mmCIF file of C-alpha atoms and ligand atoms in Angstrom:
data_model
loop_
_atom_site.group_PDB
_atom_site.id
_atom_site.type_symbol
_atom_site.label_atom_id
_atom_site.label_comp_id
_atom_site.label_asym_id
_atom_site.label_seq_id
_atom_site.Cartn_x
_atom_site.Cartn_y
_atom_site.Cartn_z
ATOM 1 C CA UNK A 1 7.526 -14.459 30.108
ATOM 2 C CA UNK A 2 4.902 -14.004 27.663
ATOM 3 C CA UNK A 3 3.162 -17.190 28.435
ATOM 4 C CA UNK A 4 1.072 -18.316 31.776
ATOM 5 C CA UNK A 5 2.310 -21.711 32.360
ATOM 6 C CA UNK A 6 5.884 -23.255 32.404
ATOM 7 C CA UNK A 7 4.113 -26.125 29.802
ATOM 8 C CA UNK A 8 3.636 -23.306 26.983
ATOM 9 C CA UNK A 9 7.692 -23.010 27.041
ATOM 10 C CA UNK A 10 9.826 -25.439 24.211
ATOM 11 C CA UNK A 11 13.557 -24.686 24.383
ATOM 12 C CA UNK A 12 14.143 -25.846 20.527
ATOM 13 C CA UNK A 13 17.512 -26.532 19.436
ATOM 14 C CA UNK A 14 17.659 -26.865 15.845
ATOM 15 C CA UNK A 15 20.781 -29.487 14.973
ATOM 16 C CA UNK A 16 22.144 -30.253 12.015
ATOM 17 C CA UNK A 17 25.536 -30.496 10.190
ATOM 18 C CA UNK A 18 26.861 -26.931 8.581
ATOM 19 C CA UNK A 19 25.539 -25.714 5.975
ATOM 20 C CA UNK A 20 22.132 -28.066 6.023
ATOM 21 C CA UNK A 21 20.302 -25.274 6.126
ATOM 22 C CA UNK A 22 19.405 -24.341 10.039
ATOM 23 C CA UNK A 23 20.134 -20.473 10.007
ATOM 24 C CA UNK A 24 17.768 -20.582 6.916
ATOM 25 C CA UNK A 25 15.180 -21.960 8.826
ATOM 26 C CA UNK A 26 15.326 -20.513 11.784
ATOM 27 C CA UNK A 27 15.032 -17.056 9.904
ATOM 28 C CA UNK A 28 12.183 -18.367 8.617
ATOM 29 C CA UNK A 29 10.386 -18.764 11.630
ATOM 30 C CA UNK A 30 11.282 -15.284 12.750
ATOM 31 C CA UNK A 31 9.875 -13.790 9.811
ATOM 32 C CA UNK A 32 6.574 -15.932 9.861
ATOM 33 C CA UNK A 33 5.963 -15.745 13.863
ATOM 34 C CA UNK A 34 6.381 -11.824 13.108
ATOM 35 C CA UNK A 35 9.502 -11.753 15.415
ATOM 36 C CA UNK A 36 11.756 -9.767 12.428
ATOM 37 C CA UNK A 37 9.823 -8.155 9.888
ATOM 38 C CA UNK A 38 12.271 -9.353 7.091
ATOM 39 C CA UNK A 39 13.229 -12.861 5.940
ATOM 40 C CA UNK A 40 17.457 -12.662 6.982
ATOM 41 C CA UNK A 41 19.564 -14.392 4.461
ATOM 42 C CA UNK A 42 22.811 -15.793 5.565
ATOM 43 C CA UNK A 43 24.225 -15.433 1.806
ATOM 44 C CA UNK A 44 24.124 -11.334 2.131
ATOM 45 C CA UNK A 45 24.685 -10.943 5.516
ATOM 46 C CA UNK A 46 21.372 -10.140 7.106
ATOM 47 C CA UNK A 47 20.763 -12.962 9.351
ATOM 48 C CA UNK A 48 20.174 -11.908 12.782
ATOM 49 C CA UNK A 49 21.444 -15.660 13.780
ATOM 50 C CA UNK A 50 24.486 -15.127 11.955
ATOM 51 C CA UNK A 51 25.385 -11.999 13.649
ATOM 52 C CA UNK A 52 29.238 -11.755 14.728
ATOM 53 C CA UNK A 53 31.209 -9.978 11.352
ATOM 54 C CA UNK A 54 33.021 -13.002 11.301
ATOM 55 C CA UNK A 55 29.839 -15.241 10.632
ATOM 56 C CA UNK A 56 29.081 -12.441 8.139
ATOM 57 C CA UNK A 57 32.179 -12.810 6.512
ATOM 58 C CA UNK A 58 32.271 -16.475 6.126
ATOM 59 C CA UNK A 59 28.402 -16.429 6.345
ATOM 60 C CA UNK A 60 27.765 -19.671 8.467
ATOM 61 C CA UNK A 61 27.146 -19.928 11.983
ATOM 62 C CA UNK A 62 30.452 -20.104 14.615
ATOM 63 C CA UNK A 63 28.543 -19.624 17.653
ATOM 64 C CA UNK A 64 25.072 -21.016 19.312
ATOM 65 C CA UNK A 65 22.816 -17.982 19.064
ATOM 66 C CA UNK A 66 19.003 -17.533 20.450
ATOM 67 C CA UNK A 67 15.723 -15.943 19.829
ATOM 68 C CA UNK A 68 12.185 -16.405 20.917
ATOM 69 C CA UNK A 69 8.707 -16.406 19.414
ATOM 70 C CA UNK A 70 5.312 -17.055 20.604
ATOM 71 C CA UNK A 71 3.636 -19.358 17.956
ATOM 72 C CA UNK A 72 -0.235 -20.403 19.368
ATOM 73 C CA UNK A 73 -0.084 -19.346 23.242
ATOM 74 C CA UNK A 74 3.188 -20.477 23.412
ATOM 75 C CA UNK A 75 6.698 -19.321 23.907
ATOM 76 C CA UNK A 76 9.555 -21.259 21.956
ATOM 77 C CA UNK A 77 13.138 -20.561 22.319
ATOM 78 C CA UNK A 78 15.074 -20.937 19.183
ATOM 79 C CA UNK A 79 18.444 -22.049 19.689
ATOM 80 C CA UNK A 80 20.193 -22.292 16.414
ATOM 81 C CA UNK A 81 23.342 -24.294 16.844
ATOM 82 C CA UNK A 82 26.680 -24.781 14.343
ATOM 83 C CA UNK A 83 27.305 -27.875 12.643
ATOM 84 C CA UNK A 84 30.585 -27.597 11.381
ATOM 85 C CA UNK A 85 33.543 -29.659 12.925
ATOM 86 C CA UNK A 86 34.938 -27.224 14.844
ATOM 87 C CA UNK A 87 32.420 -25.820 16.697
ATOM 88 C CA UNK A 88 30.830 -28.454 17.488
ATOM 89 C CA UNK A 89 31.433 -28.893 21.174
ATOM 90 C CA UNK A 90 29.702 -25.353 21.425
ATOM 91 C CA UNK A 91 26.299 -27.074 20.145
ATOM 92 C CA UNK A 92 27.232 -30.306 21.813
ATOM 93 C CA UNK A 93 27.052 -28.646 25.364
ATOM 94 C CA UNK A 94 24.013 -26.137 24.691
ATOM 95 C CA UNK A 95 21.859 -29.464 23.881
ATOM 96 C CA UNK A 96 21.433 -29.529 27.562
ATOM 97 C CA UNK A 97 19.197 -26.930 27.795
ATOM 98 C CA UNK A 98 16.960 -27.696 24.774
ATOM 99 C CA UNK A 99 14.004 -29.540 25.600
ATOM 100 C CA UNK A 100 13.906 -30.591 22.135
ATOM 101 C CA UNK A 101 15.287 -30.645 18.534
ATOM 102 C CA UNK A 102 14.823 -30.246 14.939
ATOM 103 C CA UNK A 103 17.353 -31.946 13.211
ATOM 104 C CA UNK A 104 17.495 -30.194 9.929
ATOM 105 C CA UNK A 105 18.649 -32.465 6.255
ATOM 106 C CA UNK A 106 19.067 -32.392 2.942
ATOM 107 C CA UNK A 107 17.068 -34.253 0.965
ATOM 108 C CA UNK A 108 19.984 -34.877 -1.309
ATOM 109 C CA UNK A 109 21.514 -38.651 -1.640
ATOM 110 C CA UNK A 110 24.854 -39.549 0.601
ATOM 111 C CA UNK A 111 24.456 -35.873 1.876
ATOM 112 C CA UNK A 112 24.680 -36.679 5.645
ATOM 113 C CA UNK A 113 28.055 -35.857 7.208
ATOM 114 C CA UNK A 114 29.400 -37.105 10.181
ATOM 115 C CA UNK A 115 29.011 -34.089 12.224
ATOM 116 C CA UNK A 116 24.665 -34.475 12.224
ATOM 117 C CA UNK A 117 25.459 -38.093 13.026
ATOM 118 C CA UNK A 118 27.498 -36.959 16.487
ATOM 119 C CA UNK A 119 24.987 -34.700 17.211
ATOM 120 C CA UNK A 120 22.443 -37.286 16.427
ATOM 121 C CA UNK A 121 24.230 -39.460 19.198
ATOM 122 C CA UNK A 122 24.683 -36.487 21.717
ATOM 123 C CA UNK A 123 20.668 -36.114 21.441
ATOM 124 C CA UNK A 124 20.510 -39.806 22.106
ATOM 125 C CA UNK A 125 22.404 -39.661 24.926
ATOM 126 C CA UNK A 126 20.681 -36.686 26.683
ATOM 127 C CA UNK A 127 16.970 -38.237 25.728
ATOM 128 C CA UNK A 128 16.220 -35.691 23.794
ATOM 129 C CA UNK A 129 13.008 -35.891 21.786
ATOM 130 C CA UNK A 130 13.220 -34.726 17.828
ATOM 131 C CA UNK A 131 11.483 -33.930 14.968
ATOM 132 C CA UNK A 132 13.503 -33.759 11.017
ATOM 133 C CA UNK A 133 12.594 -31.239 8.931
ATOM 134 C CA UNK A 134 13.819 -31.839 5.496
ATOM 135 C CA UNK A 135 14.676 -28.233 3.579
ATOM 136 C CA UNK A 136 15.637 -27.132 0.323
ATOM 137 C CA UNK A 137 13.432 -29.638 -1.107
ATOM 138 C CA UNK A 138 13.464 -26.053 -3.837
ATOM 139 C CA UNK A 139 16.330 -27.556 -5.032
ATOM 140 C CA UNK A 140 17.314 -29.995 -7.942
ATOM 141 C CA UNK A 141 18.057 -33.420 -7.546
ATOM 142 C CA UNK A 142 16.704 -33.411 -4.044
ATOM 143 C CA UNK A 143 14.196 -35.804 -2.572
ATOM 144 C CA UNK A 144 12.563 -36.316 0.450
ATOM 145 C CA UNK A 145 12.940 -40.272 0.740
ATOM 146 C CA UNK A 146 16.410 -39.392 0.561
ATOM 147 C CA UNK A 147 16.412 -37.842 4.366
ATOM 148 C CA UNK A 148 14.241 -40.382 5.123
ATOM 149 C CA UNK A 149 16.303 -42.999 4.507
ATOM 150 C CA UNK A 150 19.286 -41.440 5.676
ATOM 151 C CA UNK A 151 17.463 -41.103 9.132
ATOM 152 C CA UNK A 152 16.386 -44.996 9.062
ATOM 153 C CA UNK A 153 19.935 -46.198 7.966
ATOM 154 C CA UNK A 154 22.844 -44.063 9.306
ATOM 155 C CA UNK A 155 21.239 -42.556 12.308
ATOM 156 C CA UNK A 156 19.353 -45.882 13.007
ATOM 157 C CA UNK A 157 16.118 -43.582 13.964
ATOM 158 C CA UNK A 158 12.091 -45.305 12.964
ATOM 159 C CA UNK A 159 11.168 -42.009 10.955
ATOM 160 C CA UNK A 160 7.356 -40.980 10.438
ATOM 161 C CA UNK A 161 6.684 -39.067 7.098
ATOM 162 C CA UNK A 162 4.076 -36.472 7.711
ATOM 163 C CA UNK A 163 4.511 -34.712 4.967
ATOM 164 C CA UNK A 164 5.135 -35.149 1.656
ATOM 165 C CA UNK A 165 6.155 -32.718 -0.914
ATOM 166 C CA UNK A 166 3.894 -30.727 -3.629
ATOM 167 C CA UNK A 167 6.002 -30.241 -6.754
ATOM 168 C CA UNK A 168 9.888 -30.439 -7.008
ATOM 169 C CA UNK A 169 12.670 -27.709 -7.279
ATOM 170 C CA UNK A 170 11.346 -24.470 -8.877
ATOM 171 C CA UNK A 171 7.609 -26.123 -8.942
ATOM 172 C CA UNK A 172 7.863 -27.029 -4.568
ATOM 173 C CA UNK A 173 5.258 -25.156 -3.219
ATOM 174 C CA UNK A 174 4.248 -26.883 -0.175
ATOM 175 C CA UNK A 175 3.258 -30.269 1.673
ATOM 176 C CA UNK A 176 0.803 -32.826 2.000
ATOM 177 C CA UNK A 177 -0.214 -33.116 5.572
ATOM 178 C CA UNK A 178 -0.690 -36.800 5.919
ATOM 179 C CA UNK A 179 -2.246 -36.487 9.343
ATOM 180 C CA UNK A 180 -4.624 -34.390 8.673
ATOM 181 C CA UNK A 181 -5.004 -35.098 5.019
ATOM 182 C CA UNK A 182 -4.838 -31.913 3.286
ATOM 183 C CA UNK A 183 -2.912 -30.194 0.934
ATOM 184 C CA UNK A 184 -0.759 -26.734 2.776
ATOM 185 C CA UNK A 185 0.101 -24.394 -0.094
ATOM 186 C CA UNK A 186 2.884 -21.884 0.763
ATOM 187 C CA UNK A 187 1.539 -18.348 0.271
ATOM 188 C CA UNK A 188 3.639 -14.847 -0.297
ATOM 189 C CA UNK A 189 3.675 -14.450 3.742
ATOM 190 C CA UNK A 190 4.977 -17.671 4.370
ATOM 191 C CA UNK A 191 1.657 -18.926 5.248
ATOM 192 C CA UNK A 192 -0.117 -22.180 4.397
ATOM 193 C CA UNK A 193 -3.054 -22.734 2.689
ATOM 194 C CA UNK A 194 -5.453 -25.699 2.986
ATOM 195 C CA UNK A 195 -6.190 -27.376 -0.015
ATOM 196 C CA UNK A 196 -7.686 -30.208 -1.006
ATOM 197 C CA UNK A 197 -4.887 -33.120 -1.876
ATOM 198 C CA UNK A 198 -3.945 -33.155 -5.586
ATOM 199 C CA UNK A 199 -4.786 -36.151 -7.189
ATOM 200 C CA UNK A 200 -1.756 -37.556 -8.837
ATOM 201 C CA UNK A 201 -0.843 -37.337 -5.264
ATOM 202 C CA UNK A 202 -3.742 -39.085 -3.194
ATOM 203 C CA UNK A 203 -2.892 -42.659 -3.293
ATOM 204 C CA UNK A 204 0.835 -41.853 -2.169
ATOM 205 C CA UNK A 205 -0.791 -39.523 0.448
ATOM 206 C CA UNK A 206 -3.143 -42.882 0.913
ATOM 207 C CA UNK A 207 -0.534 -45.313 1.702
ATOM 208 C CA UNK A 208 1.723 -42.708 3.788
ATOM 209 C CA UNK A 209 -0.987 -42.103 6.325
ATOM 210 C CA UNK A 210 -1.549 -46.092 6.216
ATOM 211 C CA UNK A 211 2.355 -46.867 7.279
ATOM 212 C CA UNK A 212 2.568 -43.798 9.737
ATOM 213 C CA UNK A 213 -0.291 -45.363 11.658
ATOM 214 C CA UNK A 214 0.910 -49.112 12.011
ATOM 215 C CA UNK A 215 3.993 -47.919 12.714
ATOM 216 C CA UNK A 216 2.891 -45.003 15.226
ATOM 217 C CA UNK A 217 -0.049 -47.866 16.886
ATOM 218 C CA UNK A 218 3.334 -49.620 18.187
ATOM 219 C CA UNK A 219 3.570 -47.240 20.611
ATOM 220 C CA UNK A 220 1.443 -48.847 23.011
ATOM 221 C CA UNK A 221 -0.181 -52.393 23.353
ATOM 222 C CA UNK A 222 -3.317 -50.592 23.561
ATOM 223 C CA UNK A 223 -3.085 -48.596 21.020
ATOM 224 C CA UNK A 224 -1.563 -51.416 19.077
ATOM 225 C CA UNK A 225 -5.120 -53.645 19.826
ATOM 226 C CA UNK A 226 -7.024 -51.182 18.693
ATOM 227 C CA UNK A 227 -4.965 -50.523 15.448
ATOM 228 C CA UNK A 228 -5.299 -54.356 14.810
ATOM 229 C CA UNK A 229 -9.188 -54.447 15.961
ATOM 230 C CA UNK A 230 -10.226 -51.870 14.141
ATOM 231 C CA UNK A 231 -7.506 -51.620 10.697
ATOM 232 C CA UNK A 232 -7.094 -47.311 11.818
ATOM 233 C CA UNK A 233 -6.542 -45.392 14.291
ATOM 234 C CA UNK A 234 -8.840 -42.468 15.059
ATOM 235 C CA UNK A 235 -7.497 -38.917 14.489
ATOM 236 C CA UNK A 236 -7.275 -38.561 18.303
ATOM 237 C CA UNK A 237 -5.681 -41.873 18.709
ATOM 238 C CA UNK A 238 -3.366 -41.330 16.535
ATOM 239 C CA UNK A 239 -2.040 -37.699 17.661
ATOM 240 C CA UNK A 240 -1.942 -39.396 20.945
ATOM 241 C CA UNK A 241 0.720 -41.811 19.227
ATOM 242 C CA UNK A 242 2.525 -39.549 17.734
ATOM 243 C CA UNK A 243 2.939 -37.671 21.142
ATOM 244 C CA UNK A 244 3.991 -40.257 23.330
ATOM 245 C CA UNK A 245 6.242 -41.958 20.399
ATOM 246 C CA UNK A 246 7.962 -38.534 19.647
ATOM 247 C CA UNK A 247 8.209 -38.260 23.863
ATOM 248 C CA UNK A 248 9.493 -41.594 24.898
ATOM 249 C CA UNK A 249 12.242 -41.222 21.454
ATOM 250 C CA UNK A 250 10.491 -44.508 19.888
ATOM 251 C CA UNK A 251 9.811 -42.593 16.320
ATOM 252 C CA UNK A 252 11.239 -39.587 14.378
ATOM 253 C CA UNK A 253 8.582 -37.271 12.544
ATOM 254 C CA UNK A 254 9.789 -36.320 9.121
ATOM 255 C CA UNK A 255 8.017 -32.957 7.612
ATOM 256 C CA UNK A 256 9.580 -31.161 4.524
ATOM 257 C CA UNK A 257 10.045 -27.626 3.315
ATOM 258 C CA UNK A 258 12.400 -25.112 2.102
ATOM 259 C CA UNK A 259 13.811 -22.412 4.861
ATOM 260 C CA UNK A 260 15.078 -19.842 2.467
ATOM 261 C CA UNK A 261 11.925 -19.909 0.330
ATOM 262 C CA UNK A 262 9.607 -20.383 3.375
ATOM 263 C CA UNK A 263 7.706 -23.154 2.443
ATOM 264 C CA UNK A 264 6.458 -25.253 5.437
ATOM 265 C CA UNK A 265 7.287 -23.228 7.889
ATOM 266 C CA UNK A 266 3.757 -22.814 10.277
ATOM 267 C CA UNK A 267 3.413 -26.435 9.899
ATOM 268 C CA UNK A 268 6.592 -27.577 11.703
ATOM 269 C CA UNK A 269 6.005 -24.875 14.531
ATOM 270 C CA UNK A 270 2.607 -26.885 14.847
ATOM 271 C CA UNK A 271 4.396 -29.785 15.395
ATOM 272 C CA UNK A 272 6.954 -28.002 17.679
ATOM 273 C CA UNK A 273 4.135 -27.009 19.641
ATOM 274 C CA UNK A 274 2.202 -30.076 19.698
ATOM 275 C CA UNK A 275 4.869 -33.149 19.316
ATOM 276 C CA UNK A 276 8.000 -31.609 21.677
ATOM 277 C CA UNK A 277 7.522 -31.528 25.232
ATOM 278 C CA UNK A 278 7.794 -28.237 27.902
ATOM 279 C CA UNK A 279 10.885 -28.589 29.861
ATOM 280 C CA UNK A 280 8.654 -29.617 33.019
ATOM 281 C CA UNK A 281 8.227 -32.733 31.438
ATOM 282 C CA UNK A 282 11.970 -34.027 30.499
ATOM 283 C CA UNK A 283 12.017 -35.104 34.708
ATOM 284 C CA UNK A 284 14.140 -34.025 37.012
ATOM 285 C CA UNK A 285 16.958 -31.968 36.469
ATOM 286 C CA UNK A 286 20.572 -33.921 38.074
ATOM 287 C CA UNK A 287 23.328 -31.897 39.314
ATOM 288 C CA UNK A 288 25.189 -31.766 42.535
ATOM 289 C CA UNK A 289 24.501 -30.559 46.023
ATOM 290 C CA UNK A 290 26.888 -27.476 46.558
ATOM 291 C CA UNK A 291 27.016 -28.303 50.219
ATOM 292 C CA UNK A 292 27.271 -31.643 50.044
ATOM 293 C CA UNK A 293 28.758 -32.529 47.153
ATOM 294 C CA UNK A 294 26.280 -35.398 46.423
ATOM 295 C CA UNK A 295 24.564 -36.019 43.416
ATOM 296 C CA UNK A 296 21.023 -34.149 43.717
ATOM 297 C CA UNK A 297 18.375 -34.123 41.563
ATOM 298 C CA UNK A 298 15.697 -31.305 41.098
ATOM 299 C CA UNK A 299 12.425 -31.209 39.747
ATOM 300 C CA UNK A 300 11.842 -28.884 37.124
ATOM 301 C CA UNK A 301 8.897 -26.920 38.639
ATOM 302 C CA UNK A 302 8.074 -23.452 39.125
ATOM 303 C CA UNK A 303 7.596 -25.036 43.050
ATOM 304 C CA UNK A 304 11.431 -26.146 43.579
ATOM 305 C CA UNK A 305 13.656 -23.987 44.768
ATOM 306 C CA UNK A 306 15.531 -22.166 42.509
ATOM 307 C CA UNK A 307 18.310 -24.076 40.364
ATOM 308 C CA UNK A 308 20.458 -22.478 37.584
ATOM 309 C CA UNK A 309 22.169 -23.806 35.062
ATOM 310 C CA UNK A 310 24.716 -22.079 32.868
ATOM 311 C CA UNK A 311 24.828 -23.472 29.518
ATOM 312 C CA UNK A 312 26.640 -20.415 27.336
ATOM 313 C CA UNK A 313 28.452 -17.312 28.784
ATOM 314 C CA UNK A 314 29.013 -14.482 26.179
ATOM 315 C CA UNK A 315 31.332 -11.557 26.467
ATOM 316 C CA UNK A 316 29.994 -8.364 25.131
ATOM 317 C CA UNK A 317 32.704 -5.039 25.101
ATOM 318 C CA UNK A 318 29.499 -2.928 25.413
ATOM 319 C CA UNK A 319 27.758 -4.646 28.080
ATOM 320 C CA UNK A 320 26.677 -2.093 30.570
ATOM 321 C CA UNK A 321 27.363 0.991 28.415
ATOM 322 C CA UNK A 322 23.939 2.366 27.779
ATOM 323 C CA UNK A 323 24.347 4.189 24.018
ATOM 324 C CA UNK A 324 25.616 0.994 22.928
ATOM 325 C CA UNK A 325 23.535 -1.038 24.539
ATOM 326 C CA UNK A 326 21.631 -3.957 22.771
ATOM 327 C CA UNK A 327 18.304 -2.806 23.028
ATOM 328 C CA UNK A 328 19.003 0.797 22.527
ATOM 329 C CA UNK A 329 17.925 2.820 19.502
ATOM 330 C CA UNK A 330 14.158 1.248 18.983
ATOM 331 C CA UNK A 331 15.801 -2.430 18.671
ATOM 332 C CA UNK A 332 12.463 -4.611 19.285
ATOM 333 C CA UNK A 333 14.143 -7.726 22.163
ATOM 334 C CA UNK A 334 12.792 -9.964 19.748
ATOM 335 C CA UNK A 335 14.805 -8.717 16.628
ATOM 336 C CA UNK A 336 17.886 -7.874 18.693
ATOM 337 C CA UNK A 337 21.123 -7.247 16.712
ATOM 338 C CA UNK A 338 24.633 -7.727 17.978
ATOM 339 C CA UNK A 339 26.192 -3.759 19.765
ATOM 340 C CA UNK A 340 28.562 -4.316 16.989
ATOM 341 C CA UNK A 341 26.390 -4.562 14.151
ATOM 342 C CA UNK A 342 24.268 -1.348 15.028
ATOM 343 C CA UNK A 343 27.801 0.629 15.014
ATOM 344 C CA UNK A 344 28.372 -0.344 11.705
HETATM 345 N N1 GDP B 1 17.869 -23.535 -2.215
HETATM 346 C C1 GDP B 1 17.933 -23.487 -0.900
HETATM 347 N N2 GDP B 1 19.068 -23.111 -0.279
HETATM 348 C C2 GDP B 1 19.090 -23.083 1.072
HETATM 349 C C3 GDP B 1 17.963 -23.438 1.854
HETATM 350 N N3 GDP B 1 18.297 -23.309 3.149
HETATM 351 C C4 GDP B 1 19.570 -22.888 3.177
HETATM 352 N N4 GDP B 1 20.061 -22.754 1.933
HETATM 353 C C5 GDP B 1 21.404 -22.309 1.559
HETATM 354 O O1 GDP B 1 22.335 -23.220 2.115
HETATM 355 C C6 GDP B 1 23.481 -22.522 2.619
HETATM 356 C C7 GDP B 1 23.679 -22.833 4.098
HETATM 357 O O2 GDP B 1 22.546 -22.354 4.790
HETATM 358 P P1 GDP B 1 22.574 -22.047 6.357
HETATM 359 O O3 GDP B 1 21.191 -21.702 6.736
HETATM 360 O O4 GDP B 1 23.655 -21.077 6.693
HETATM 361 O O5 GDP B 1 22.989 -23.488 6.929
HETATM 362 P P2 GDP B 1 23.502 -23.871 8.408
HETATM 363 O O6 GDP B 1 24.988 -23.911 8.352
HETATM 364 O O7 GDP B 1 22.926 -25.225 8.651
HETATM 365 O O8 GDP B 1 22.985 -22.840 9.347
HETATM 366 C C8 GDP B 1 23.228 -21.044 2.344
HETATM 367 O O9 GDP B 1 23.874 -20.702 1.151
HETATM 368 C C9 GDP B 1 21.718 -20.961 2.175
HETATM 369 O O10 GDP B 1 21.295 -19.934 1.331
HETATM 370 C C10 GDP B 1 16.778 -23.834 1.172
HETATM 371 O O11 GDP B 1 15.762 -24.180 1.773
HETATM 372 N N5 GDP B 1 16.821 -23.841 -0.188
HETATM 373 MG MG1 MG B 2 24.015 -21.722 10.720
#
């Protein structure tokens, strides 16, 4: 582990029904963190998500697959999940060993299908904190108070806009960070530059960053007095908000990009880093005593004894044969490609 303390871990799972665009993404963030050295595009096969030759061939995800980065001292897990009907109970299960989630939409009208709104419930269930990050805003006819709205009616979440979009379709090029009010404009690399807010867009950034603090001061009655006392919230104050409200599943944070043009990328692992919580904190961990039977619960601590749980088994014909091994022929672990793939 590349990291010195069990809170610089964040098992993401990144949710969403298939074809919303999570592969996309979570390329992305392998090509930004520097994990692949390429952007992987599920359309021509060169997704490192989308592995198996049958994902290839239908190019969409059929299986949960995983990678890690290390994004600002800490290690995430990526744990990019299929949303399509019948695989579902394959994402439905590995939920349980994300410690939180990116559900990924389409800012398109009536575009959410009932498959995000089970996993939507499964995350409910399991307490799962979440952020939305709303892609292909690249795209025509697509709109970012579409997700939003999506999120507030069908999926009966309290969303927080963060973000909202520079430009539309071909003219996106990157967000308005309403928390930290400043402009973030994509660059070649994926990166994001600050700029200063355009101004056909500063009284809409204006108001956003007025309705993301009433609604994030509700988090607390103190907060909430000091909201009323003082008409703001101090920066501080109001990351503590977001925090706790993202923790304790009161409020959704909504951020926007594009995954297959990289736009917004940096700025959601930010909020990955800062908004999601290390497993340590979820609580215990409940399972059953294997000598007694009885329910048990465990804390999850680097100082309890030593629990496992099995989430996903994979079988892999080469496993154990070393000149087919994964990691064989100069394969980097973090860009690791399927045995079958490398004897192509
Ligand atoms: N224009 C555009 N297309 C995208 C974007 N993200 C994904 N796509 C396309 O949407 C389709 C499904 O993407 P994929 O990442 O496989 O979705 P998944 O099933 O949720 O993993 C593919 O054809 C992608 O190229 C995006 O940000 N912009
Ligand atoms: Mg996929």
């Amino acid at each position: 582990m590349s990291v010195e303390s069990v809170n610089q871990i964040r098992n993401l799972g990144i949710i969403g029904q298939g074809g919303g665009g999570k592969t996309s993404l979570a390329e992305a963030i392998l090509f930004d963190t520097g994990a692949n050295t390429r952007l992987g595009r599920v359309d021509d096969g060169t997704s490192v998500f989308d592995f198996e030759p049958e994902e290839v061939k239908r190019q969409q995800s059929l299986s949960t697959s995983f990678h890690h980065v290390t994004w600002k001292k800490h290690e995430i897990n990526i744990i990019d999940m299929p949303g399509y009907a019948n695989f579902l109970p394959d994402a439905l299960n590995c939920m349980r060993a994300c410690s939180g989630l990116v559900l990924v939409l389409e800012g398109t009208p009536g575009a959410l299908k009932v498959e995000a709104e089970r996993l939507w419930a499964r995350a409910g269930e399991l307490g799962l904190p979440r952020l939305a990050f709303v892609t292909k805003l690249d795209r025509e006819n697509t709109e970012l108070d579409a997700a939003v709205k999506e999120l507030r009616d069908v999926l009966q979440a309290t969303p927080l806009t963060l973000h909202l979009p520079i430009g539309s379709a071909e003219t996106f090029r990157g967000v308005v960070d309403v928390v930290r009010m400043q402009a973030l404009i994509a660059q070649p690399d994926g990166s994001l530059a600050e700029e200063a807010i355009p101004a056909d867009l500063a009284e809409a950034a204006e108001s956003a960053r007025d309705k993301l603090m009433e609604t994030a001061a509700e988090v607390s009655d103190e907060l909430i007095e000091q909201y009323l006392e003082n008409g703001t919230l101090t920066d501080e104050q109001l990351a503590t908000a977001l925090r706790q409200g993202v923790r304790a599943c009161k409020f959704v944070p909504v951020l926007a990009g594009s995954g297959s043009k990289n736009i917004g990328i940096p700025a959601l692992l930010d909020s990955v880093v800062e908004l999601l919580p290390a497993p340590a904190e979820l609580g215990p961990a409940k399972g059953q005593d294997p000598k007694s039977g009885e329910a048990a619960e465990r804390a999850i601590s680097t100082g309890a004894p030593l629990s496992l749980f099995v989430f996903k088994t994979i079988v892999d014909p080469f496993a154990g044969s070393f000149r087919s091994s994964r990691w064989f022929r100069g394969s980097s672990p973090a860009t690791p490609r399927s045995s079958r793939e490398q004897r192509r």
